[in-house]
């Protein structure tokens, strides 16, 4: 069924010349300026007609991909009884981020930030046999999380739209199958939304050993720091493996040098005129048993707290007083002459550096050429450093690139955490009651809209991928008198009959205003109709994404558009539909 031609003279799309000054990033600015959303309260937004059209398209892409892997759509309430959160033990785990309220009978509820408790209580009485497994249920729903500092518009709001899915399994293998299906579906969703994304494995050894993959849309405005490689490897710098190459300075025996006032790696490197990668940084802390731990990482890297805690069985940095107590000096700590019983753990990349430039455990002195084995011993070697761009890819060895990412979706293996705490069991084929093995999978739907704008916008405005655009073509008559408007109306109707979604800018506005709004709102294709063009039988077609403009014979234009639509080997984001118009 063809969609009706939209009219700018009727559309409620209040575009703005300027963006409010509390909007800092492109997506926040442009969604407001394009008249696609409005702030209702801090971190709470209203989607206006054009913004809602985009949101609905992202939702339908998500829905198609979920249905394609056999997940069944439901709709759970946002209003959740506190009893369920008491059962799972999470009611008191969360602070003010969990939006709580009580009803007229003084019963406690929360506005759902997620739905593990709810879905588990939903199925536990009726999903009872292994014969009914595996089962995947999903919803596309509003979520509430009372962020302490909502910012960046839809990227960190307090009410947002999430697709959350939950799966129930009799075996780990069955969970793995669904986890892989969901991961593929999430890749498809990112592709179809035109997102340049990287799947990022969370460090499985992370405390709690959670198995999860985050799907990160690359964007400078992203809160997550990533490293990625052309071979496809990607990791969150919080936990990614670090393979780096510290360099040897001198190995001609142990030399103690006076370094007055030198306390930082930068000062030390500059004082000696050597790269920071030729120095070694020391950090002292105590583990969960209160043991003194001294860690060493290459001077040009940071200590990764998660890795340190895992290597030492907890690692809490010593205060300055505690260091004094051990006779340690913050700005010149090293492995030679450490207090008795200090446990030395060094980053494994330092094993290949036979002699180090490092503190002398004496204020104002450092060692050059302190040799492993001769001058000090290392009790343990471990991956302790925060990975950074330029380090080697653990898969292929190429230098890693750095990027920032927006987490748009995530897949989790939950195990039996909720089924055990909430007594959700099934009868296995031996007649034994067992807790379900569960997975959960989330797509930030409203956040995805913002991520798309972050990746598809420029100074003029948004350049929507075809797949999620509020409409495909904007027909712009440059005048409303003579033949121009009737021809524009005819072309708009013909395109609509071909199944394109069309908007016509029929406002009594100057061409410049129409062009600026079309570039700002970001219709993928503009068809410009002017008297001069009509006089020589042409109309002008512009691709918003590339800015390409072409005079096209009017007689063949609509046929070209249907040709483009038929022939286009559209990228999943639907670009091919129109780019082919210009490739011919
Ligand atoms: C809360 C609050 C905030 C939360 C949570 C609970 C995040 C919470 C993690 C998840 C895991 C998955 C299903 C969809 C995909 C993500 N923030 N998480 O559990 F009470 Cl206030 O939501 N849930």
Coordinates of C-alpha atoms and ligand atoms in Angstrom, one line a residue:
X1 CA 0.0 0.0 0.0
X2 CA 1.5 3.3 -1.0
X3 CA 2.1 5.9 1.7
X4 CA 0.5 9.3 1.3
X5 CA 2.6 12.2 0.1
X6 CA 3.6 14.3 3.2
X7 CA 3.3 18.1 3.0
X8 CA 5.8 20.4 4.7
X9 CA 3.0 22.9 5.0
X10 CA 1.1 20.5 7.2
X11 CA 4.0 18.6 9.0
X12 CA 4.6 19.5 12.6
X13 CA 8.4 19.7 12.3
X14 CA 9.5 22.9 14.1
X15 CA 13.1 23.2 12.8
X16 CA 15.5 25.5 14.7
X17 CA 18.4 27.7 13.4
X18 CA 20.3 27.2 16.7
X19 CA 20.5 24.3 19.1
X20 CA 20.0 24.9 22.8
X21 CA 23.3 25.4 24.5
X22 CA 22.9 22.4 26.8
X23 CA 23.2 20.2 23.7
X24 CA 26.8 19.3 23.3
X25 CA 27.0 16.5 20.7
X26 CA 25.7 16.3 17.1
X27 CA 22.8 13.9 17.7
X28 CA 21.5 15.9 20.6
X29 CA 21.8 19.2 18.7
X30 CA 20.5 17.9 15.3
X31 CA 17.5 15.9 16.6
X32 CA 16.3 19.1 18.4
X33 CA 17.1 21.4 15.5
X34 CA 15.5 19.1 12.9
X35 CA 12.2 19.3 14.9
X36 CA 12.4 15.5 15.6
X37 CA 12.4 15.6 19.4
X38 CA 11.8 18.0 22.3
X39 CA 13.1 17.8 25.9
X40 CA 10.2 17.4 28.4
X41 CA 12.5 17.2 31.5
X42 CA 16.1 16.5 32.1
X43 CA 16.8 13.2 30.4
X44 CA 13.1 12.9 29.3
X45 CA 12.2 13.5 25.6
X46 CA 9.2 13.6 23.4
X47 CA 9.5 12.2 19.8
X48 CA 7.8 14.6 17.3
X49 CA 6.3 13.2 14.1
X50 CA 9.5 12.9 12.0
X51 CA 11.6 11.6 14.9
X52 CA 8.9 9.1 15.7
X53 CA 9.0 7.8 12.1
X54 CA 12.7 7.1 12.5
X55 CA 12.2 5.4 15.9
X56 CA 9.4 3.3 14.4
X57 CA 11.7 2.2 11.5
X58 CA 14.4 1.2 13.9
X59 CA 11.9 -0.8 15.9
X60 CA 10.6 -2.6 12.9
X61 CA 14.1 -3.5 11.8
X62 CA 14.7 -4.9 15.3
X63 CA 11.3 -6.7 15.2
X64 CA 12.1 -8.3 11.9
X65 CA 15.4 -9.6 13.1
X66 CA 14.0 -11.0 16.4
X67 CA 11.1 -12.7 14.6
X68 CA 13.5 -14.2 12.1
X69 CA 15.3 -16.1 14.8
X70 CA 12.1 -17.3 16.4
X71 CA 11.9 -14.9 19.4
X72 CA 8.3 -14.2 20.3
X73 CA 7.1 -10.7 21.0
X74 CA 5.3 -9.8 24.2
X75 CA 4.6 -6.6 26.1
X76 CA 5.5 -6.6 29.8
X77 CA 4.4 -3.7 32.2
X78 CA 6.8 -0.9 33.0
X79 CA 5.2 -0.9 36.5
X80 CA 6.9 -3.7 38.4
X81 CA 5.9 -5.0 41.9
X82 CA 8.7 -4.6 44.4
X83 CA 8.1 -8.2 45.6
X84 CA 9.8 -9.6 42.5
X85 CA 12.9 -7.5 43.2
X86 CA 12.9 -8.6 46.8
X87 CA 12.8 -12.2 45.6
X88 CA 15.8 -11.7 43.3
X89 CA 17.5 -9.7 46.1
X90 CA 18.0 -6.7 43.8
X91 CA 15.6 -4.3 45.5
X92 CA 18.3 -3.2 47.8
X93 CA 21.2 -3.6 45.4
X94 CA 20.2 -0.5 43.5
X95 CA 20.2 3.0 44.8
X96 CA 18.4 6.1 43.5
X97 CA 18.9 4.9 39.9
X98 CA 16.0 2.6 40.4
X99 CA 12.9 4.7 40.1
X100 CA 10.6 3.6 42.9
X101 CA 7.0 4.6 43.8
X102 CA 4.2 3.4 45.9
X103 CA 0.5 3.0 44.9
X104 CA -2.6 4.2 46.7
X105 CA -2.5 1.1 48.9
X106 CA 1.0 1.9 49.9
X107 CA 2.4 -1.1 47.9
X108 CA 6.0 -0.6 46.5
X109 CA 6.6 -0.6 42.8
X110 CA 9.5 0.4 40.5
X111 CA 9.4 1.7 37.0
X112 CA 11.3 -1.1 35.2
X113 CA 15.0 -0.4 34.3
X114 CA 15.1 -4.0 32.9
X115 CA 12.9 -7.1 33.2
X116 CA 14.8 -10.1 34.3
X117 CA 12.7 -10.5 37.5
X118 CA 9.4 -9.9 35.6
X119 CA 10.0 -12.3 32.8
X120 CA 11.3 -15.1 35.2
X121 CA 8.2 -14.7 37.4
X122 CA 6.0 -14.7 34.2
X123 CA 7.2 -18.1 33.0
X124 CA 8.1 -20.0 36.2
X125 CA 4.6 -21.5 36.7
X126 CA 3.9 -22.5 33.2
X127 CA 7.2 -23.2 31.5
X128 CA 7.8 -26.5 33.3
X129 CA 9.2 -29.1 30.9
X130 CA 12.4 -29.5 28.9
X131 CA 10.0 -30.2 26.0
X132 CA 9.0 -26.5 26.0
X133 CA 12.6 -25.3 25.8
X134 CA 14.4 -23.4 24.3
X135 CA 12.1 -20.3 24.5
X136 CA 12.9 -16.7 23.6
X137 CA 10.6 -13.9 24.5
X138 CA 11.1 -10.2 23.7
X139 CA 9.5 -6.8 24.0
X140 CA 10.1 -3.3 22.8
X141 CA 9.3 -1.2 25.8
X142 CA 10.0 2.0 27.7
X143 CA 12.7 1.7 30.4
X144 CA 13.5 4.0 33.4
X145 CA 16.9 4.5 34.9
X146 CA 17.3 7.6 37.1
X147 CA 20.7 8.6 35.8
X148 CA 22.5 11.0 38.1
X149 CA 23.5 13.2 35.2
X150 CA 21.5 12.7 32.1
X151 CA 23.3 14.2 29.1
X152 CA 23.9 13.8 25.4
X153 CA 20.2 13.7 24.6
X154 CA 19.0 10.1 23.8
X155 CA 22.4 8.7 24.5
X156 CA 21.9 8.9 28.3
X157 CA 18.3 9.6 29.0
X158 CA 16.2 8.6 32.1
X159 CA 13.4 7.1 30.0
X160 CA 14.3 5.3 26.9
X161 CA 13.1 2.6 24.5
X162 CA 14.8 -0.8 24.7
X163 CA 14.2 -4.1 23.0
X164 CA 14.9 -6.6 25.7
X165 CA 14.8 -10.3 25.0
X166 CA 15.2 -13.2 27.4
X167 CA 15.8 -16.9 26.6
X168 CA 15.3 -20.1 28.6
X169 CA 17.3 -23.2 28.1
X170 CA 17.8 -26.8 29.4
X171 CA 21.5 -26.8 28.5
X172 CA 24.5 -24.5 28.1
X173 CA 24.8 -25.6 24.4
X174 CA 21.2 -24.5 23.8
X175 CA 22.0 -21.1 25.4
X176 CA 25.1 -20.8 23.2
X177 CA 23.0 -21.4 20.1
X178 CA 20.6 -18.6 21.0
X179 CA 23.4 -16.3 22.1
X180 CA 25.0 -16.8 18.6
X181 CA 21.6 -16.2 16.9
X182 CA 21.1 -13.0 18.8
X183 CA 24.7 -11.9 18.0
X184 CA 24.1 -12.4 14.3
X185 CA 20.8 -10.6 14.5
X186 CA 22.4 -7.7 16.3
X187 CA 25.0 -7.5 13.6
X188 CA 22.2 -7.4 11.0
X189 CA 20.4 -4.7 13.0
X190 CA 23.5 -2.5 13.1
X191 CA 24.1 -3.0 9.3
X192 CA 20.6 -2.3 8.4
X193 CA 20.6 0.9 10.4
X194 CA 23.8 2.0 8.6
X195 CA 26.0 1.8 11.7
X196 CA 29.7 1.3 11.5
X197 CA 30.0 -1.0 14.5
X198 CA 32.3 -3.5 16.3
X199 CA 31.3 -6.4 18.4
X200 CA 33.3 -6.2 21.6
X201 CA 33.8 -9.2 23.8
X202 CA 33.9 -8.3 27.4
X203 CA 36.8 -9.9 29.1
X204 CA 35.4 -13.3 30.0
X205 CA 37.9 -13.5 32.9
X206 CA 36.4 -10.4 34.3
X207 CA 35.3 -10.7 37.9
X208 CA 32.1 -12.8 37.8
X209 CA 33.3 -14.4 34.6
X210 CA 30.3 -12.9 32.7
X211 CA 30.1 -13.8 29.1
X212 CA 28.8 -10.9 27.1
X213 CA 29.4 -9.1 23.8
X214 CA 28.7 -5.3 23.4
X215 CA 27.9 -3.9 20.0
X216 CA 29.6 -0.6 19.8
X217 CA 28.8 2.1 17.1
X218 CA 32.1 4.0 16.5
X219 CA 31.6 7.7 17.3
X220 CA 33.8 10.3 18.9
X221 CA 30.9 11.2 21.2
X222 CA 30.8 7.6 22.5
X223 CA 31.4 7.0 26.2
X224 CA 33.3 3.7 25.7
X225 CA 36.9 3.7 24.8
X226 CA 37.8 0.9 22.3
X227 CA 40.7 -0.5 20.4
X228 CA 40.0 -2.3 17.1
X229 CA 41.9 -3.9 14.3
X230 CA 41.3 -4.3 10.5
X231 CA 41.2 -8.1 11.2
X232 CA 37.9 -7.6 13.0
X233 CA 39.2 -7.8 16.6
X234 CA 37.9 -5.2 19.0
X235 CA 38.0 -4.7 22.7
X236 CA 36.9 -2.3 25.4
X237 CA 40.1 -0.7 26.8
X238 CA 38.6 -1.5 30.3
X239 CA 39.5 -5.1 29.9
X240 CA 41.1 -5.8 26.5
X241 CA 44.3 -7.8 26.3
X242 CA 47.5 -5.6 26.2
X243 CA 50.5 -6.6 24.1
X244 CA 52.9 -3.8 24.0
X245 CA 56.7 -3.3 23.3
X246 CA 58.7 -1.5 25.9
X247 CA 62.2 -0.7 24.8
X248 CA 65.6 -1.2 26.5
X249 CA 67.6 1.9 27.3
X250 CA 70.9 0.7 28.8
X251 CA 72.2 -2.7 30.2
X252 CA 75.7 -1.8 31.2
X253 CA 75.4 -2.6 34.9
X254 CA 73.4 -1.0 37.7
X255 CA 73.9 2.8 37.7
X256 CA 72.3 5.0 40.5
X257 CA 71.6 8.4 39.2
X258 CA 70.6 11.6 41.0
X259 CA 67.3 12.8 39.7
X260 CA 66.5 15.8 41.9
X261 CA 62.8 16.8 41.7
X262 CA 62.0 14.1 39.2
X263 CA 58.7 12.3 40.2
X264 CA 56.7 11.5 37.1
X265 CA 57.4 9.3 34.2
X266 CA 57.3 12.3 31.8
X267 CA 59.9 14.1 33.9
X268 CA 62.1 11.0 34.1
X269 CA 61.9 10.3 30.4
X270 CA 62.7 14.0 29.6
X271 CA 65.5 14.2 32.1
X272 CA 67.2 11.2 30.5
X273 CA 66.1 12.1 27.0
X274 CA 64.6 8.7 26.4
X275 CA 61.1 7.5 25.3
X276 CA 58.6 6.8 28.1
X277 CA 58.4 3.2 26.8
X278 CA 62.0 2.8 28.1
X279 CA 61.0 3.6 31.6
X280 CA 59.1 1.4 34.1
X281 CA 56.2 2.7 36.3
X282 CA 55.7 1.3 39.8
X283 CA 52.5 1.2 41.8
X284 CA 52.2 -0.1 45.3
X285 CA 49.0 -1.4 46.9
X286 CA 47.7 -4.1 49.2
X287 CA 45.6 -7.1 48.2
X288 CA 42.5 -8.5 50.0
X289 CA 44.8 -10.2 52.6
X290 CA 46.6 -6.9 53.3
X291 CA 49.8 -8.1 51.6
X292 CA 52.1 -5.4 50.1
X293 CA 52.0 -5.8 46.4
X294 CA 54.2 -3.7 44.1
X295 CA 53.3 -3.7 40.4
X296 CA 55.4 -2.6 37.4
X297 CA 54.1 -1.6 34.0
X298 CA 55.8 0.0 31.0
X299 CA 56.1 3.8 31.6
X300 CA 54.0 4.6 28.6
X301 CA 51.0 2.5 29.8
X302 CA 48.5 2.7 32.7
X303 CA 47.9 0.0 35.2
X304 CA 44.5 -1.7 34.5
X305 CA 42.8 -1.9 37.9
X306 CA 40.6 -4.9 36.9
X307 CA 43.6 -6.8 35.7
X308 CA 45.6 -5.8 38.8
X309 CA 42.8 -7.0 41.2
X310 CA 42.6 -10.3 39.4
X311 CA 46.4 -10.8 39.4
X312 CA 46.9 -10.0 43.1
X313 CA 43.6 -11.1 44.6
X314 CA 42.4 -7.6 45.1
X315 CA 44.6 -4.4 44.7
X316 CA 44.0 -1.2 46.6
X317 CA 46.5 1.5 46.0
X318 CA 48.5 2.6 49.1
X319 CA 47.8 6.0 50.5
X320 CA 50.8 8.3 50.7
X321 CA 51.0 7.7 54.5
X322 CA 50.9 3.9 54.0
X323 CA 53.8 4.3 51.5
X324 CA 55.7 6.3 54.0
X325 CA 55.1 3.5 56.5
X326 CA 56.8 1.1 54.2
X327 CA 59.6 3.6 53.4
X328 CA 58.4 3.8 49.9
X329 CA 58.7 7.1 47.9
X330 CA 55.9 7.7 45.4
X331 CA 58.1 9.4 42.8
X332 CA 61.0 7.0 42.9
X333 CA 59.7 3.5 43.6
X334 CA 61.4 0.5 42.1
X335 CA 62.1 -3.2 42.5
X336 CA 65.6 -2.9 44.0
X337 CA 65.6 -2.6 47.8
X338 CA 61.9 -3.2 48.4
X339 CA 60.7 -3.9 52.0
X340 CA 60.9 -7.6 53.0
X341 CA 57.8 -9.6 51.9
X342 CA 56.8 -7.2 49.2
X343 CA 55.2 -9.3 46.4
X344 CA 56.4 -8.1 42.9
X345 CA 54.1 -8.5 39.9
X346 CA 55.3 -7.1 36.6
X347 CA 53.5 -6.7 33.3
X348 CA 54.5 -9.6 31.1
X349 CA 55.7 -7.3 28.3
X350 CA 58.6 -6.2 30.6
X351 CA 60.0 -9.8 30.7
X352 CA 61.7 -9.0 27.3
X353 CA 63.5 -5.9 28.7
X354 CA 66.5 -7.2 30.5
X355 CA 67.4 -4.0 32.4
X356 CA 65.0 -1.2 33.5
X357 CA 65.0 2.5 34.2
X358 CA 63.2 2.7 37.4
X359 CA 62.9 4.3 40.9
X360 CA 65.7 3.6 43.4
X361 CA 63.4 3.6 46.4
X362 CA 65.2 6.7 47.5
X363 CA 63.8 10.2 47.1
X364 CA 65.7 12.0 44.3
X365 CA 67.3 8.9 42.8
X366 CA 66.6 6.4 40.0
X367 CA 68.4 3.4 38.6
X368 CA 69.4 2.8 35.0
X369 CA 70.3 -0.7 34.0
X370 CA 68.6 -2.5 36.9
X371 CA 68.8 -6.1 35.6
X372 CA 66.1 -8.7 36.2
X373 CA 67.6 -11.6 38.3
X374 CA 70.8 -9.8 39.2
X375 CA 69.5 -6.7 40.9
X376 CA 65.9 -7.8 41.7
X377 CA 63.4 -10.6 41.1
X378 CA 59.9 -10.6 39.8
X379 CA 57.6 -13.0 41.6
X380 CA 54.9 -13.0 38.9
X381 CA 54.4 -11.8 35.3
X382 CA 50.9 -10.9 34.2
X383 CA 48.9 -8.7 31.7
X384 CA 48.5 -5.6 33.9
X385 CA 48.4 -2.7 31.4
X386 CA 45.5 -0.8 29.9
X387 CA 45.6 -1.6 26.2
X388 CA 46.0 1.5 24.0
X389 CA 46.2 2.3 20.3
X390 CA 49.5 1.2 18.8
X391 CA 49.7 -1.9 20.9
X392 CA 49.7 -5.2 19.0
X393 CA 46.4 -6.9 18.0
X394 CA 46.2 -10.1 20.0
X395 CA 44.7 -11.8 17.0
X396 CA 46.9 -10.7 14.0
X397 CA 49.7 -8.6 15.6
X398 CA 48.9 -5.4 13.6
X399 CA 49.0 -2.1 15.5
X400 CA 45.6 -1.5 17.1
X401 CA 43.6 1.6 16.3
X402 CA 41.8 3.6 18.9
X403 CA 38.1 4.7 18.8
X404 CA 35.3 5.8 21.0
X405 CA 32.1 3.8 20.9
X406 CA 28.4 4.1 21.7
X407 CA 27.1 0.8 23.2
X408 CA 23.9 0.2 21.1
X409 CA 23.2 -3.4 22.1
X410 CA 24.5 -6.2 24.3
X411 CA 24.1 -9.9 24.6
X412 CA 24.5 -11.6 28.0
X413 CA 24.8 -15.2 29.2
X414 CA 23.0 -15.0 32.5
X415 CA 23.2 -18.7 33.6
X416 CA 20.9 -19.6 36.5
X417 CA 21.3 -16.3 38.5
X418 CA 17.6 -15.4 38.3
X419 CA 16.0 -18.9 37.9
X420 CA 17.8 -20.0 41.1
X421 CA 17.0 -16.9 43.2
X422 CA 13.3 -17.0 42.0
X423 CA 12.7 -20.8 41.9
X424 CA 12.1 -21.0 38.2
X425 CA 12.7 -24.7 37.4
X426 CA 11.8 -27.2 34.7
X427 CA 11.6 -31.0 34.6
X428 CA 14.5 -32.4 32.6
X429 CA 14.2 -35.6 30.6
X430 CA 15.3 -37.6 33.7
X431 CA 12.4 -36.1 35.6
X432 CA 14.7 -33.9 37.7
X433 CA 13.8 -30.3 38.6
X434 CA 16.5 -27.9 37.3
X435 CA 16.8 -24.1 37.2
X436 CA 16.5 -22.7 33.7
X437 CA 19.7 -21.6 32.0
X438 CA 19.0 -18.0 30.8
X439 CA 20.3 -15.4 28.4
X440 CA 19.3 -11.8 28.0
X441 CA 19.8 -9.5 25.1
X442 CA 19.2 -5.7 24.8
X443 CA 19.1 -3.2 22.0
X444 CA 19.0 0.5 22.9
X445 CA 16.4 1.5 20.3
X446 CA 16.2 5.2 21.0
X447 CA 19.9 5.2 21.6
X448 CA 20.4 3.7 18.2
X449 CA 18.6 6.6 16.6
X450 CA 21.1 8.9 18.2
X451 CA 24.0 6.7 17.2
X452 CA 22.9 6.8 13.6
X453 CA 22.8 10.6 13.7
X454 CA 26.3 10.7 15.2
X455 CA 27.6 8.7 12.3
X456 CA 25.4 10.2 9.5
X457 CA 25.5 14.0 9.9
X458 CA 27.5 17.0 8.9
X459 CA 27.4 20.8 9.6
X460 CA 24.2 21.1 7.4
X461 CA 22.3 18.5 9.4
X462 CA 21.4 14.8 9.3
X463 CA 21.9 12.5 6.3
X464 CA 19.6 9.5 7.2
X465 CA 20.4 6.1 5.7
X466 CA 17.5 5.1 3.4
X467 CA 16.5 2.3 5.7
X468 CA 15.5 4.6 8.6
X469 CA 14.8 7.9 6.9
X470 CA 11.6 9.7 7.9
X471 CA 10.8 9.7 4.2
X472 CA 12.9 8.7 1.1
X473 CA 12.5 11.7 -1.2
X474 CA 11.8 15.4 -0.7
X475 CA 10.3 17.1 -3.8
X476 CA 11.1 20.8 -3.7
X477 CA 9.2 23.1 -6.0
X478 CA 11.2 26.4 -6.2
X479 CA 8.1 28.4 -6.9
X480 CA 4.4 27.8 -6.4
X481 CA 3.2 29.5 -9.5
X482 CA 3.2 28.4 -13.2
X483 CA 3.9 24.7 -14.0
X484 CA 6.4 24.2 -11.2
X485 CA 4.0 23.1 -8.4
X486 CA 1.7 20.9 -10.6
X487 CA 4.8 19.1 -12.0
X488 CA 6.1 18.7 -8.5
X489 CA 2.8 17.2 -7.3
X490 CA 2.7 14.9 -10.3
X491 CA 6.3 13.6 -9.7
X492 CA 5.6 13.2 -6.0
X493 CA 2.5 11.2 -6.8
X494 CA 4.3 9.0 -9.3
X495 CA 7.1 8.3 -6.8
X496 CA 4.6 7.4 -4.1
X497 CA 2.9 5.0 -6.6
X498 CA 6.2 3.3 -7.0
X499 CA 6.3 2.8 -3.2
X500 CA 8.6 5.6 -2.2
X501 CA 7.9 7.6 0.8
X502 CA 7.6 11.2 -0.4
X503 CA 7.4 14.6 1.2
X504 CA 6.8 17.8 -0.8
X505 CA 7.9 21.1 0.5
X506 CA 4.9 23.1 -0.6
X507 CA 5.5 26.0 1.8
X508 CA 5.5 29.6 0.7
X509 CA 9.2 29.8 1.6
X510 CA 12.3 31.0 -0.3
X511 CA 14.3 28.2 -2.0
X512 CA 17.2 28.8 0.5
X513 CA 14.9 28.0 3.4
X514 CA 13.7 24.8 1.7
X515 CA 17.2 23.6 0.9
X516 CA 18.4 24.4 4.4
X517 CA 15.5 22.5 6.0
X518 CA 15.9 19.6 3.6
X519 CA 19.6 19.3 4.5
X520 CA 18.9 19.6 8.2
X521 CA 16.1 17.1 8.4
X522 CA 18.1 14.8 6.2
X523 CA 15.8 13.3 3.6
X524 CA 18.2 11.0 1.6
X525 CA 17.1 12.3 -1.9
X526 CA 16.0 15.8 -2.9
X527 CA 14.2 16.4 -6.2
X528 CA 14.3 20.1 -7.1
X529 CA 11.9 21.5 -9.6
X530 CA 12.4 24.9 -11.1
X531 CA 11.1 26.9 -14.1
X532 CA 14.5 27.0 -15.7
X533 CA 14.8 23.2 -15.5
X534 CA 11.3 22.7 -16.8
X535 CA 12.1 24.9 -19.8
X536 CA 14.7 22.4 -20.9
X537 CA 12.8 19.4 -19.6
X538 CA 15.1 18.6 -16.7
X539 CA 14.8 18.4 -12.9
X540 CA 17.6 18.4 -10.4
X541 CA 18.3 15.4 -8.2
X542 CA 20.5 15.7 -5.1
X543 CA 21.8 12.8 -2.9
X544 CA 22.0 14.2 0.7
X545 CA 24.7 11.7 1.7
X546 CA 27.3 12.7 -1.0
X547 CA 26.0 16.1 -2.0
X548 CA 26.0 14.8 -5.6
X549 CA 23.7 16.8 -7.8
X550 CA 22.5 15.9 -11.3
X551 CA 20.2 17.4 -13.9
X552 CA 18.0 14.5 -15.0
X553 CA 15.6 14.5 -18.0
X554 CA 12.2 14.7 -16.4
X555 CA 10.7 12.3 -18.9
X556 CA 12.9 9.5 -17.7
X557 CA 13.3 10.5 -14.0
X558 CA 10.6 8.3 -12.5
X559 CA 11.6 5.4 -14.7
X560 CA 15.2 5.8 -13.5
X561 CA 13.9 5.8 -9.9
X562 CA 12.0 2.6 -10.3
X563 CA 15.1 1.2 -12.2
X564 CA 17.3 2.3 -9.2
X565 CA 14.9 0.6 -6.8
X566 CA 14.7 -2.6 -8.8
X567 CA 18.4 -2.9 -9.6
X568 CA 20.0 -1.5 -6.5
X569 CA 22.2 -4.0 -4.7
X570 CA 21.3 -1.9 -1.7
X571 CA 23.7 -2.1 1.1
X572 CA 21.7 -3.4 4.1
X573 CA 21.2 0.3 5.0
X574 CA 19.5 0.8 1.7
X575 CA 22.0 3.2 0.1
X576 CA 22.1 1.4 -3.2
X577 CA 18.5 2.4 -3.9
X578 CA 19.6 5.8 -5.1
X579 CA 23.3 5.9 -5.5
X580 CA 22.8 3.8 -8.6
X581 CA 20.9 6.7 -10.0
X582 CA 24.2 8.5 -10.4
X583 CA 26.3 5.5 -11.2
X584 CA 24.6 4.9 -14.5
Ligands
LIG1 C1 18.6 -1.7 37.7 C2 19.0 -0.4 37.4 C3 19.9 -0.2 36.3 C4 20.4 -1.3 35.6 C5 20.0 -2.6 36.0 C6 19.1 -2.8 37.0 C7 21.7 -2.2 33.9 C8 20.5 -3.7 35.2 C9 21.9 -4.6 33.4 C10 20.9 -5.0 32.4 C11 21.3 -6.3 31.8 C12 20.4 -6.7 30.6 C13 18.2 -7.1 29.8 C14 18.4 -6.4 28.5 C15 19.9 -6.3 28.2 C16 20.7 -5.8 29.4 N1 21.3 -1.1 34.6 N2 21.4 -3.5 34.2 O1 20.2 -4.9 35.5 F1 17.8 -1.9 38.8 CL1 18.4 0.9 38.2 O2 19.9 -4.4 32.2 N3 19.0 -6.6 30.9

